[in-house]
Tab-separated table of C-alpha atoms in Angstrom:
chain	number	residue	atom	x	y	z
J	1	UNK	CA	28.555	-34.023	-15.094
J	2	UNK	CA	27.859	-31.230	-12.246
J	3	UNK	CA	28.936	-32.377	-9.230
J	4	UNK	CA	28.580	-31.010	-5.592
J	5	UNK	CA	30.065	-32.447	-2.530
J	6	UNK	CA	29.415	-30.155	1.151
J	7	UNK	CA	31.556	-31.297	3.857
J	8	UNK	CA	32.472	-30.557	7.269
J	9	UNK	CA	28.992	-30.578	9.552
J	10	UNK	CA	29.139	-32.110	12.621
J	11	UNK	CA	27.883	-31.220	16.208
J	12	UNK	CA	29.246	-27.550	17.922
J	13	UNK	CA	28.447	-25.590	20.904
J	14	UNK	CA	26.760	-22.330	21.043
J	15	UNK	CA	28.920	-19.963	19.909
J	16	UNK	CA	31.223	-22.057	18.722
J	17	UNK	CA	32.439	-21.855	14.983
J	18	UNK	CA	32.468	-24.297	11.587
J	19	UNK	CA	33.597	-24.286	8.307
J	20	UNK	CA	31.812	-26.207	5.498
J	21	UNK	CA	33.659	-26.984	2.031
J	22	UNK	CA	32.003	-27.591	-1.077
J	23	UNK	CA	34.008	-29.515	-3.733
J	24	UNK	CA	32.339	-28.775	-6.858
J	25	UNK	CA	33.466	-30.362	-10.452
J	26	UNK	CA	31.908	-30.361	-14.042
J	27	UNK	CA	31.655	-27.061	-14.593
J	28	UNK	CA	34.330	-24.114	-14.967
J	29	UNK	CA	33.649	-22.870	-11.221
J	30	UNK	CA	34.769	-19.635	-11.481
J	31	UNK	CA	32.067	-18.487	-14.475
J	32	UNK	CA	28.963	-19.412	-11.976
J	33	UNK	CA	27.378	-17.640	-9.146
J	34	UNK	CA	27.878	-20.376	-5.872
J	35	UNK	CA	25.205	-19.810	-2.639
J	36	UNK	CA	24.593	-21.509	0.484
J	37	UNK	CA	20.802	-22.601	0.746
J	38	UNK	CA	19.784	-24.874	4.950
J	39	UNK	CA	17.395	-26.325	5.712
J	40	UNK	CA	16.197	-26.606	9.312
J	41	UNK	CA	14.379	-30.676	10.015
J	42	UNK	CA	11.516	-30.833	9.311
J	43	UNK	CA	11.599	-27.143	7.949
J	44	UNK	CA	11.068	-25.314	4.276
J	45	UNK	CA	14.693	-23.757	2.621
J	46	UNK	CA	16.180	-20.654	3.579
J	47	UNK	CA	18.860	-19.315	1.514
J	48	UNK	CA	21.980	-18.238	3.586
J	49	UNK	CA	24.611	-16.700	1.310
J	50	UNK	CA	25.840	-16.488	-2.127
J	51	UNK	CA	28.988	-15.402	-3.536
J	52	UNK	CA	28.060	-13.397	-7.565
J	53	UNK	CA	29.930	-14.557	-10.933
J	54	UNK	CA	33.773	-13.591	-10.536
J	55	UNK	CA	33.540	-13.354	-6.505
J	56	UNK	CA	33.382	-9.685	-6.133
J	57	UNK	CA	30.077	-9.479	-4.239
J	58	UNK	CA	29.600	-11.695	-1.400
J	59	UNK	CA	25.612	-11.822	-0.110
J	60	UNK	CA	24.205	-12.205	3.323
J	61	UNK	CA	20.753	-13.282	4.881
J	62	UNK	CA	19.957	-10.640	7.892
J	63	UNK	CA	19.762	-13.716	9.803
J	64	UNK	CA	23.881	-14.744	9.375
J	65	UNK	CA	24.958	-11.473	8.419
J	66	UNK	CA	28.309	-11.089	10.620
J	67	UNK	CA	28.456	-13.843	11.576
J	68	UNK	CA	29.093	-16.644	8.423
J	69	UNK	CA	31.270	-15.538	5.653
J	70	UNK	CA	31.744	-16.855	2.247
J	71	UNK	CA	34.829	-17.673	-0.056
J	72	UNK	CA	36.298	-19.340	-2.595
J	73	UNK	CA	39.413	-21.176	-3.945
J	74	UNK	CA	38.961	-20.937	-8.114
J	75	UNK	CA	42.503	-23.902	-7.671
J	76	UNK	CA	41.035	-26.219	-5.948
J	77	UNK	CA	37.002	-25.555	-7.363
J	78	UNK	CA	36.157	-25.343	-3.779
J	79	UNK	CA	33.769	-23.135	-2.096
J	80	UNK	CA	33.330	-21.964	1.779
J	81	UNK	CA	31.188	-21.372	4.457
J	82	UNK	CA	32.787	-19.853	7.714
J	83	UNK	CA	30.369	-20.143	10.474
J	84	UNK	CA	30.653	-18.298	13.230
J	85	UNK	CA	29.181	-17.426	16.825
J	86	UNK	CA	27.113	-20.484	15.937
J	87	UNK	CA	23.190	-20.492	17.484
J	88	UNK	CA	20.615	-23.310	18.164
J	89	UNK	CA	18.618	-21.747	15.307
J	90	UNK	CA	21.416	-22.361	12.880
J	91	UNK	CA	20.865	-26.285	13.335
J	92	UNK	CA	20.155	-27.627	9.690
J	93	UNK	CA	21.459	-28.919	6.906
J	94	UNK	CA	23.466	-26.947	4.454
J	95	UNK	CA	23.157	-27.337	0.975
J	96	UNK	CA	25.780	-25.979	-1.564
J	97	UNK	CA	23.829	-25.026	-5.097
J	98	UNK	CA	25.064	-23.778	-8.398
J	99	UNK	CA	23.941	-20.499	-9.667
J	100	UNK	CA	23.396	-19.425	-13.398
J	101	UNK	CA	25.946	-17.784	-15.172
J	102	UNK	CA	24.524	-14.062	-15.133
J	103	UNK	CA	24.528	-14.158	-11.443
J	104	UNK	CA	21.873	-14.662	-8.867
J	105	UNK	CA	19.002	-16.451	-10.525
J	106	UNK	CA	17.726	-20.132	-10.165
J	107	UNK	CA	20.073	-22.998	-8.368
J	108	UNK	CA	20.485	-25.781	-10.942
J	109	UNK	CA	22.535	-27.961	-9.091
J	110	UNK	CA	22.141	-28.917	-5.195
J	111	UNK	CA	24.986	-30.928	-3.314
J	112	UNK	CA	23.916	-33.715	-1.277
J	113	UNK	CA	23.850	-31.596	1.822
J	114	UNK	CA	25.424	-31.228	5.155
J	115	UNK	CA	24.436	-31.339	8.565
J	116	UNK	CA	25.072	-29.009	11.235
J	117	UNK	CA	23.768	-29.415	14.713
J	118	UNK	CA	24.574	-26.841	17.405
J	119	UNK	CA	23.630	-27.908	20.991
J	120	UNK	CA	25.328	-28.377	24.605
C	1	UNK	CA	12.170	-8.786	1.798
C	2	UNK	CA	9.446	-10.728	-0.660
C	3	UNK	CA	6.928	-12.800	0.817
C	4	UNK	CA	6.488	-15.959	-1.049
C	5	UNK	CA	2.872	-17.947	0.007
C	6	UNK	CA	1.823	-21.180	-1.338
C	7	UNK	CA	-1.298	-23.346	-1.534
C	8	UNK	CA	-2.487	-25.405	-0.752
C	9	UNK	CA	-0.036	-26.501	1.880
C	10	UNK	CA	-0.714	-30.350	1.315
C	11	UNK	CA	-2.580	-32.147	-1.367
C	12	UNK	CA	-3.497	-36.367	-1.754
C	13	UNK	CA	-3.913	-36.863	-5.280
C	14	UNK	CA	-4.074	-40.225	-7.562
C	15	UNK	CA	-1.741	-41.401	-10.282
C	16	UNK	CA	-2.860	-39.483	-13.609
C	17	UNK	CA	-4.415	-36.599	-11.816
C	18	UNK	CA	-3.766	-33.022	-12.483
C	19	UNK	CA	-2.270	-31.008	-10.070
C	20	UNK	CA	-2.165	-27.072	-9.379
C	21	UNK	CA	0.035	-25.608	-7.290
C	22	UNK	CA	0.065	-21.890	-6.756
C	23	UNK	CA	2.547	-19.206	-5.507
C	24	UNK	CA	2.027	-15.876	-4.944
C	25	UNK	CA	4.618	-13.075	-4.489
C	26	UNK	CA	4.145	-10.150	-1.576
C	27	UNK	CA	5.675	-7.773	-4.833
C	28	UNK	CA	5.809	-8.238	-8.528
C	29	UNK	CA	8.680	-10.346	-9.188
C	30	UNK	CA	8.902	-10.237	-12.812
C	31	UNK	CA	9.356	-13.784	-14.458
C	32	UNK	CA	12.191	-14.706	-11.786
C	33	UNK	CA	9.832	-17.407	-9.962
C	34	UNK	CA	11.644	-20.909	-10.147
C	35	UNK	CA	9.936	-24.428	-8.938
C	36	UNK	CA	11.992	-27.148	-6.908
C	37	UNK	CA	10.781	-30.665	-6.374
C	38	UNK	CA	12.266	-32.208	-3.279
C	39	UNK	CA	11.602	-35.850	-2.299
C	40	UNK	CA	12.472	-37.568	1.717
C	41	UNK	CA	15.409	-37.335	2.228
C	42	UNK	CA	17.087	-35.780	-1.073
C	43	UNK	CA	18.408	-32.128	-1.990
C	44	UNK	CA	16.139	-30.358	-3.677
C	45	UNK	CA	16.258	-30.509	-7.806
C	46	UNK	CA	15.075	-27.720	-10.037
C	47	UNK	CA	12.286	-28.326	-12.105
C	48	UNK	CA	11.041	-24.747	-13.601
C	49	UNK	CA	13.525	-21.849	-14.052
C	50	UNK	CA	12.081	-18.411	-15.151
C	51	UNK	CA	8.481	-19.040	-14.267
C	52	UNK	CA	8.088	-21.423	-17.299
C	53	UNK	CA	11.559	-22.537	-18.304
C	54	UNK	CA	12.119	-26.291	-17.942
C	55	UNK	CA	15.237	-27.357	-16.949
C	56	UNK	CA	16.943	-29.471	-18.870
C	57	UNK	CA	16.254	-33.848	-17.571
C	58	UNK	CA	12.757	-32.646	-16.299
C	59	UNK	CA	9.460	-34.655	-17.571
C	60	UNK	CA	6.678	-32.805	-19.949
C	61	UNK	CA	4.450	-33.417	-17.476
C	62	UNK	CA	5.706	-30.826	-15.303
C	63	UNK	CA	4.903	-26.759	-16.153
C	64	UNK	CA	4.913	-23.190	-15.437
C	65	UNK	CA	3.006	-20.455	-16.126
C	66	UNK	CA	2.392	-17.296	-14.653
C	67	UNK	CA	3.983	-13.376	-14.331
C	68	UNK	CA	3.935	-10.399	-11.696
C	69	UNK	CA	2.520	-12.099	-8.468
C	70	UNK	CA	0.610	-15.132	-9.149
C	71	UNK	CA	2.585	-17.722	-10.735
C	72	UNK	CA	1.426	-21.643	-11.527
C	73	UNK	CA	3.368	-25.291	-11.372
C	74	UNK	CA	1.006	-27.909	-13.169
C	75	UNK	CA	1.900	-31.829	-13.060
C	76	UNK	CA	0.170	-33.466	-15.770
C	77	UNK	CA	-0.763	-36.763	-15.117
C	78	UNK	CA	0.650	-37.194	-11.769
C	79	UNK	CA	2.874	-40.569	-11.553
C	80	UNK	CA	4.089	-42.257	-8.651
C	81	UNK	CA	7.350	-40.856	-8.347
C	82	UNK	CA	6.246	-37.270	-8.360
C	83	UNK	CA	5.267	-37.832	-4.323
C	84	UNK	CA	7.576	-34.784	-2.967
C	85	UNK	CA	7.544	-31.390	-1.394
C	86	UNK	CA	7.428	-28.449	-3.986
C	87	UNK	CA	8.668	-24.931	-3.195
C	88	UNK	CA	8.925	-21.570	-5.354
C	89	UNK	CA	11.686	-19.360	-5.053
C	90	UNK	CA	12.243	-15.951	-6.030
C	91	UNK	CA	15.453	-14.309	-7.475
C	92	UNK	CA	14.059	-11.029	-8.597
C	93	UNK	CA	15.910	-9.286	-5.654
C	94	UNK	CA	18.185	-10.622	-2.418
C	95	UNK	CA	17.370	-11.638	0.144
C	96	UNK	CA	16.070	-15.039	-2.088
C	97	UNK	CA	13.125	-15.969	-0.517
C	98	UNK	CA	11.695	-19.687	-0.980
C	99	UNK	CA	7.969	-20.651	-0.373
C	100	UNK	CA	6.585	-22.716	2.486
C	101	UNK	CA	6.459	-25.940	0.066
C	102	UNK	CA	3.510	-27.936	-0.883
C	103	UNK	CA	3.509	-31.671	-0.015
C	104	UNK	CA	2.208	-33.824	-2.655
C	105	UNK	CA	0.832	-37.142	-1.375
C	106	UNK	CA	-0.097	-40.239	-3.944
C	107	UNK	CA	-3.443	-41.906	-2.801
């Protein structure tokens, strides 16, 4: 069974900095495309980031780009977002998905979500 | 950057009606048009990969149809459960752009 666990939201200052984990399981990690997808409340998604099959390309929304950056650990099946220079307008919750195995495509499989809240 | 639009943006319908939702791409998109179903308070699920692909767990009731621009999600037979917040989503090229969602209400 695909499984998808984000952690590490919480509340942070402007322009302060975060690092979400996603512990994923049930699937050979490595052989998938991984992406970051938020969600602002009340809001529609908005995908942030993903990281193509094998890790080699690493893809930004104009909106993070420089500032949040994407990794992996294929030992541990856990995947990263580094957050940084954090904005009001980054407020939401983060959502770790599952990619198809040619790359890019549809997200099959959504973690339960994480939620990041940047404010004074 | 492809523009995804919806419609309609909200739509009160009763158990065992039909329901149409469209979205329409700002380009052609190919087939690469995938539906999401997300209900209060839950992540998102996949319903429709590939404009008319159903994903694997996903009721009959639920379809795609559709090519270039102008694509289609169709509930057959709405049930109770189906009350949720739709969106497209486009993977034809980055950035991945999702549509405004369409809230399904049950009268």
């Amino acid at each position: 069974e695909v499984q998808l666990l984000e952690s590490g939201g919480g509340l942070v200052q402007p322009g302060g900095s975060l690092r979400l984990s996603c512990a994923a399981s049930g699937f050979t990690f490595s052989s998938y495309a991984m992406s970051w997808v938020r969600q602002a409340p009340g809001k529609g998604l908005e995908w942030v980031s993903t990281f193509s099959v094998g890790g080699q390309i690493a893809l930004y929304a104009d909106s993070v780009k420089g500032r949040f950056t994407i990794s992996r650990d294929t030992s541990s099946n856990k995947f990263y977002l580094q957050m940084n220079s954090l904005r009001a307008e980054d407020t939401a919750v983060y959502y770790c998905a599952k990619g198809s195995d040619t790359g890019g495509g549809y997200f099959d499989y959504w973690g339960q979500g994480t939620l990041v809240t940047v404010s004074s | 950057e492809i523009v995804l639009t919806q419609s309609p943006d909200f739509q009160s319908v009763t158990p065992k009606e039909k329901v149409t939702i469209t979205c329409r791409a700002s380009q052609s998109i190919g087939s690469s048009l995938h539906w999401y179903q997300q209900k209060p308070d839950q992540s998102p699920k996949l319903l429709i990969k590939y404009t008319s692909q159903s994903f694997s767990g996903v009721p009959s009731r639920f379809s795609g149809s559709g090519s270039g621009t102008d694509f289609t999600l169709t509930i057959n037979s709405l049930e109770a459960e189906d009350a949720a917040t739709y969106y497209c989503h486009q993977s034809s090229s980055f950035p991945f752009t999702f549509g405004p969602g369409t809230k399904v209400d049950i009268k």
